[in-house]
XYZ file of C-alpha atoms in Angstrom:
286
model
C 73.475 119.859 95.679
C 76.637 117.758 95.559
C 77.315 118.589 99.226
C 73.843 118.836 100.772
C 71.746 116.125 99.082
C 71.133 112.846 100.902
C 72.951 111.037 98.111
C 76.382 111.930 96.756
C 77.399 112.841 93.220
C 78.921 109.865 91.447
C 80.536 108.607 88.278
C 80.861 110.759 85.192
C 79.001 113.699 86.765
C 81.423 113.845 89.681
C 84.486 113.516 87.460
C 83.188 116.219 85.113
C 82.518 118.675 87.956
C 85.849 118.125 89.728
C 87.749 118.368 86.443
C 85.925 121.634 85.686
C 86.862 123.027 89.125
C 90.466 121.990 88.583
C 90.588 123.694 85.183
C 89.058 126.854 86.631
C 91.837 126.981 89.237
C 94.421 126.947 86.454
C 92.637 129.570 84.348
C 94.794 132.746 84.193
C 93.277 135.859 85.769
C 90.084 134.053 86.748
C 88.008 136.682 88.548
C 85.929 133.917 90.132
C 88.911 132.078 91.609
C 87.781 132.558 95.219
C 84.331 131.185 94.381
C 85.854 128.159 92.646
C 88.140 127.537 95.636
C 85.142 127.837 97.992
C 83.243 125.209 95.982
C 86.242 122.907 96.230
C 86.511 123.490 99.986
C 82.920 122.332 100.372
C 83.362 119.301 98.109
C 86.479 118.020 99.847
C 84.732 117.837 103.211
C 83.236 114.588 101.865
C 85.674 111.672 101.868
C 84.399 110.037 98.668
C 84.978 113.269 96.778
C 88.544 113.497 98.072
C 89.625 110.331 96.252
C 87.848 111.426 93.089
C 89.674 114.775 93.206
C 93.051 113.090 93.628
C 92.227 110.804 90.681
C 91.810 113.821 88.367
C 95.277 115.041 89.428
C 93.815 117.601 91.800
C 96.708 117.753 94.267
C 99.168 118.703 91.522
C 96.847 121.531 90.520
C 96.606 122.871 94.075
C 100.400 122.802 94.430
C 100.927 124.436 91.046
C 98.622 127.330 91.932
C 100.130 127.727 95.417
C 103.639 127.802 93.935
C 102.664 130.870 91.927
C 101.870 134.355 93.147
C 98.395 134.265 94.694
C 96.906 136.404 97.443
C 96.548 135.275 101.046
C 92.851 134.432 100.641
C 93.541 131.956 97.836
C 96.481 130.564 99.799
C 94.185 129.957 102.763
C 91.456 128.332 100.692
C 93.747 126.008 98.740
C 95.796 124.987 101.800
C 92.452 124.310 103.501
C 91.757 121.868 100.646
C 95.096 120.138 101.277
C 94.352 120.080 104.996
C 91.006 118.291 104.624
C 92.610 115.803 102.222
C 95.172 114.875 104.894
C 92.457 113.688 107.270
C 92.298 110.553 105.137
C 95.299 108.380 106.128
C 95.734 106.959 102.620
C 95.834 110.411 101.048
C 98.037 111.771 103.825
C 100.590 109.085 102.945
C 100.660 110.198 99.294
C 100.828 113.918 99.959
C 104.543 114.688 99.935
C 105.106 112.779 96.713
C 103.604 115.976 95.259
C 106.243 118.139 97.001
C 103.653 119.624 99.342
C 106.004 120.240 102.283
C 108.531 122.540 100.502
C 105.725 124.675 99.034
C 103.910 125.003 102.365
C 107.183 125.782 104.133
C 107.781 128.681 101.738
C 104.275 129.995 102.368
C 104.677 129.652 106.136
C 107.912 131.659 106.033
C 106.155 134.585 104.334
C 102.645 134.356 105.815
C 101.303 137.577 107.290
C 97.738 136.426 107.951
C 97.140 134.177 110.929
C 94.538 132.071 109.152
C 97.161 131.090 106.559
C 99.589 130.187 109.343
C 96.901 128.274 111.218
C 95.843 126.047 108.322
C 99.474 125.458 107.259
C 100.663 124.205 110.639
C 97.467 122.141 110.954
C 98.323 120.486 107.627
C 101.876 119.786 108.805
C 100.485 118.215 111.964
C 98.232 115.896 109.955
C 101.197 114.829 107.829
C 102.924 113.628 111.011
C 99.812 112.243 112.685
C 97.495 110.695 110.091
C 99.693 108.357 107.993
C 99.725 104.776 109.258
C 103.112 103.986 107.713
C 105.840 105.008 110.179
C 108.426 105.332 107.404
C 106.268 107.923 105.652
C 105.833 109.854 108.898
C 109.620 109.859 109.294
C 110.132 110.972 105.677
C 107.653 113.822 106.200
C 109.396 114.879 109.401
C 112.812 114.852 107.703
C 111.408 116.894 104.818
C 110.079 119.479 107.281
C 113.433 119.689 109.037
C 115.230 120.101 105.697
C 112.783 122.843 104.668
C 113.574 124.820 107.841
C 110.116 124.386 109.374
C 111.680 124.369 112.857
C 113.062 127.852 112.229
C 109.612 129.085 111.218
C 108.074 127.503 114.320
C 110.647 129.249 116.506
C 109.659 132.605 115.029
C 106.014 131.799 115.649
C 106.744 131.026 119.288
C 108.301 134.479 119.655
C 105.050 136.019 118.404
C 102.566 134.015 120.396
C 99.149 133.555 118.892
C 95.893 133.950 120.777
C 94.587 130.898 118.921
C 94.838 127.845 121.168
C 94.760 125.451 118.193
C 97.788 127.163 116.663
C 99.686 127.002 119.960
C 98.948 123.299 120.334
C 99.936 122.527 116.741
C 103.208 124.460 117.064
C 104.018 122.625 120.304
C 103.241 119.252 118.693
C 105.376 119.990 115.625
C 108.281 121.275 117.685
C 108.281 118.144 119.834
C 108.117 115.771 116.862
C 110.672 117.572 114.705
C 113.183 118.128 117.508
C 112.984 114.416 118.296
C 113.631 113.664 114.628
C 116.656 115.968 114.549
C 118.281 113.851 117.260
C 118.090 110.795 114.983
C 118.757 112.549 111.689
C 121.755 111.182 109.818
C 123.660 112.945 107.077
C 122.204 110.478 104.596
C 118.652 111.247 105.744
C 119.345 114.930 105.159
C 120.831 114.275 101.718
C 117.921 111.994 100.775
C 115.371 114.627 101.743
C 117.236 117.294 99.748
C 117.254 115.142 96.625
C 113.567 114.227 96.864
C 112.489 117.824 97.408
C 114.531 119.060 94.447
C 116.128 121.661 96.741
C 119.754 120.634 96.723
C 122.219 122.879 98.502
C 126.015 122.897 98.579
C 125.925 121.328 102.026
C 128.930 119.500 103.535
C 127.715 116.040 102.493
C 128.188 116.964 98.826
C 131.873 117.680 99.481
C 132.689 114.776 101.800
C 134.448 111.760 100.317
C 133.911 109.979 103.641
C 130.133 110.456 103.315
C 130.113 108.947 99.826
C 132.326 106.015 100.724
C 130.049 105.152 103.654
C 126.748 105.685 101.852
C 127.268 104.948 98.145
C 125.664 101.513 98.436
C 122.512 103.039 99.918
C 121.778 104.781 96.621
C 120.863 101.333 95.292
C 117.943 101.067 97.731
C 114.304 101.050 96.580
C 115.229 100.333 92.962
C 117.703 103.245 92.718
C 115.068 105.733 93.876
C 117.504 108.503 94.837
C 119.526 108.158 91.642
C 116.346 108.648 89.646
C 115.450 111.755 91.649
C 118.964 113.130 91.151
C 118.715 112.518 87.421
C 115.648 114.749 87.188
C 117.493 117.839 88.409
C 117.378 120.084 85.389
C 118.023 123.623 86.517
C 121.662 124.707 86.186
C 122.453 124.994 89.897
C 120.613 121.820 90.855
C 122.062 120.083 87.822
C 125.590 120.959 88.919
C 125.040 119.584 92.409
C 123.303 116.508 91.049
C 126.155 115.939 88.597
C 128.686 116.182 91.398
C 126.760 113.590 93.397
C 126.802 111.199 90.479
C 130.561 111.684 89.995
C 131.077 110.962 93.688
C 129.209 107.713 93.270
C 131.281 106.791 90.229
C 134.459 107.613 92.132
C 133.831 105.323 95.075
C 132.719 102.279 93.133
C 133.679 100.848 89.738
C 130.203 99.311 89.490
C 128.533 102.673 90.001
C 128.709 103.690 86.353
C 126.835 100.518 85.459
C 124.164 101.459 88.017
C 123.812 104.926 86.487
C 123.393 103.402 83.037
C 120.949 100.810 84.388
C 118.593 103.523 85.598
C 119.211 105.577 82.438
C 120.961 108.471 84.142
C 123.888 109.864 82.168
C 127.175 110.325 83.966
C 128.184 114.001 83.913
C 130.004 115.212 80.812
C 133.149 117.335 80.895
C 131.273 120.646 81.090
C 129.455 119.408 84.191
C 132.743 118.494 85.810
C 134.245 121.899 85.025
C 131.122 123.531 86.451
C 131.374 121.718 89.768
C 135.172 121.653 90.018
C 135.261 125.073 91.627
C 132.936 123.727 94.335
C 134.687 120.387 94.773
C 138.449 120.609 94.902
C 138.985 116.835 95.254
C 136.695 116.027 92.303
C 139.623 115.295 89.967
C 140.566 112.371 92.164
C 137.238 110.719 91.372
C 137.569 110.828 87.581
């Protein structure tokens, strides 16, 4: 009735139903999970329902379920939900704040069913096509490059699909991402790593030159990157994040004040010992 009536569901009834669907998605071992996902697919075809779903923290739920171990059918249905959400430019602009791109990249790398591949690349295309803010489009493109989407697209080209939509989406993504690679700076790459929470021991983390040239940029957007770095909690990410903060302290006396200002603790001695084996020059920064 919510999808086929002349009028749409509104207010408390709509919020109650979408919240119930969201809770059913999170329910462990729910034997009706496919049915719940199908209901959500139908609901999110209607633009008014999309905003209501986002307002009950629906995107976070979709990402949480997709990040777990679910079968290809559930992957397809939930990515379909993300895909229809991205047809709204406002929602498309918010999407990667939920870390959508890294999760979808992981799924794309392991997908064995073409319908999962098809809806994933279609979602990526919308993330580069639907937002009206050019900076967000660029951020999404950089995130895709950092998450190795180009590598996945190359593999897909070697196993050509019979689906014309897939071929067109792959061609579009390749063109856009390759163009972005040409303009990608080391700082762009580092920024994307930090925001995705997928830090690697890449050369920028070891380069004093990089930090001396880019330390001031960590002050941009109200210390946005410093705040992201401060949230790294897992041991490996924490070690890399700690090293980044020591680099910042090393190149600027004022940096420690900045770290305190955004309530990020400078690394303690154990952190330094942990990263010292990765960063030989680190002692020169302390």
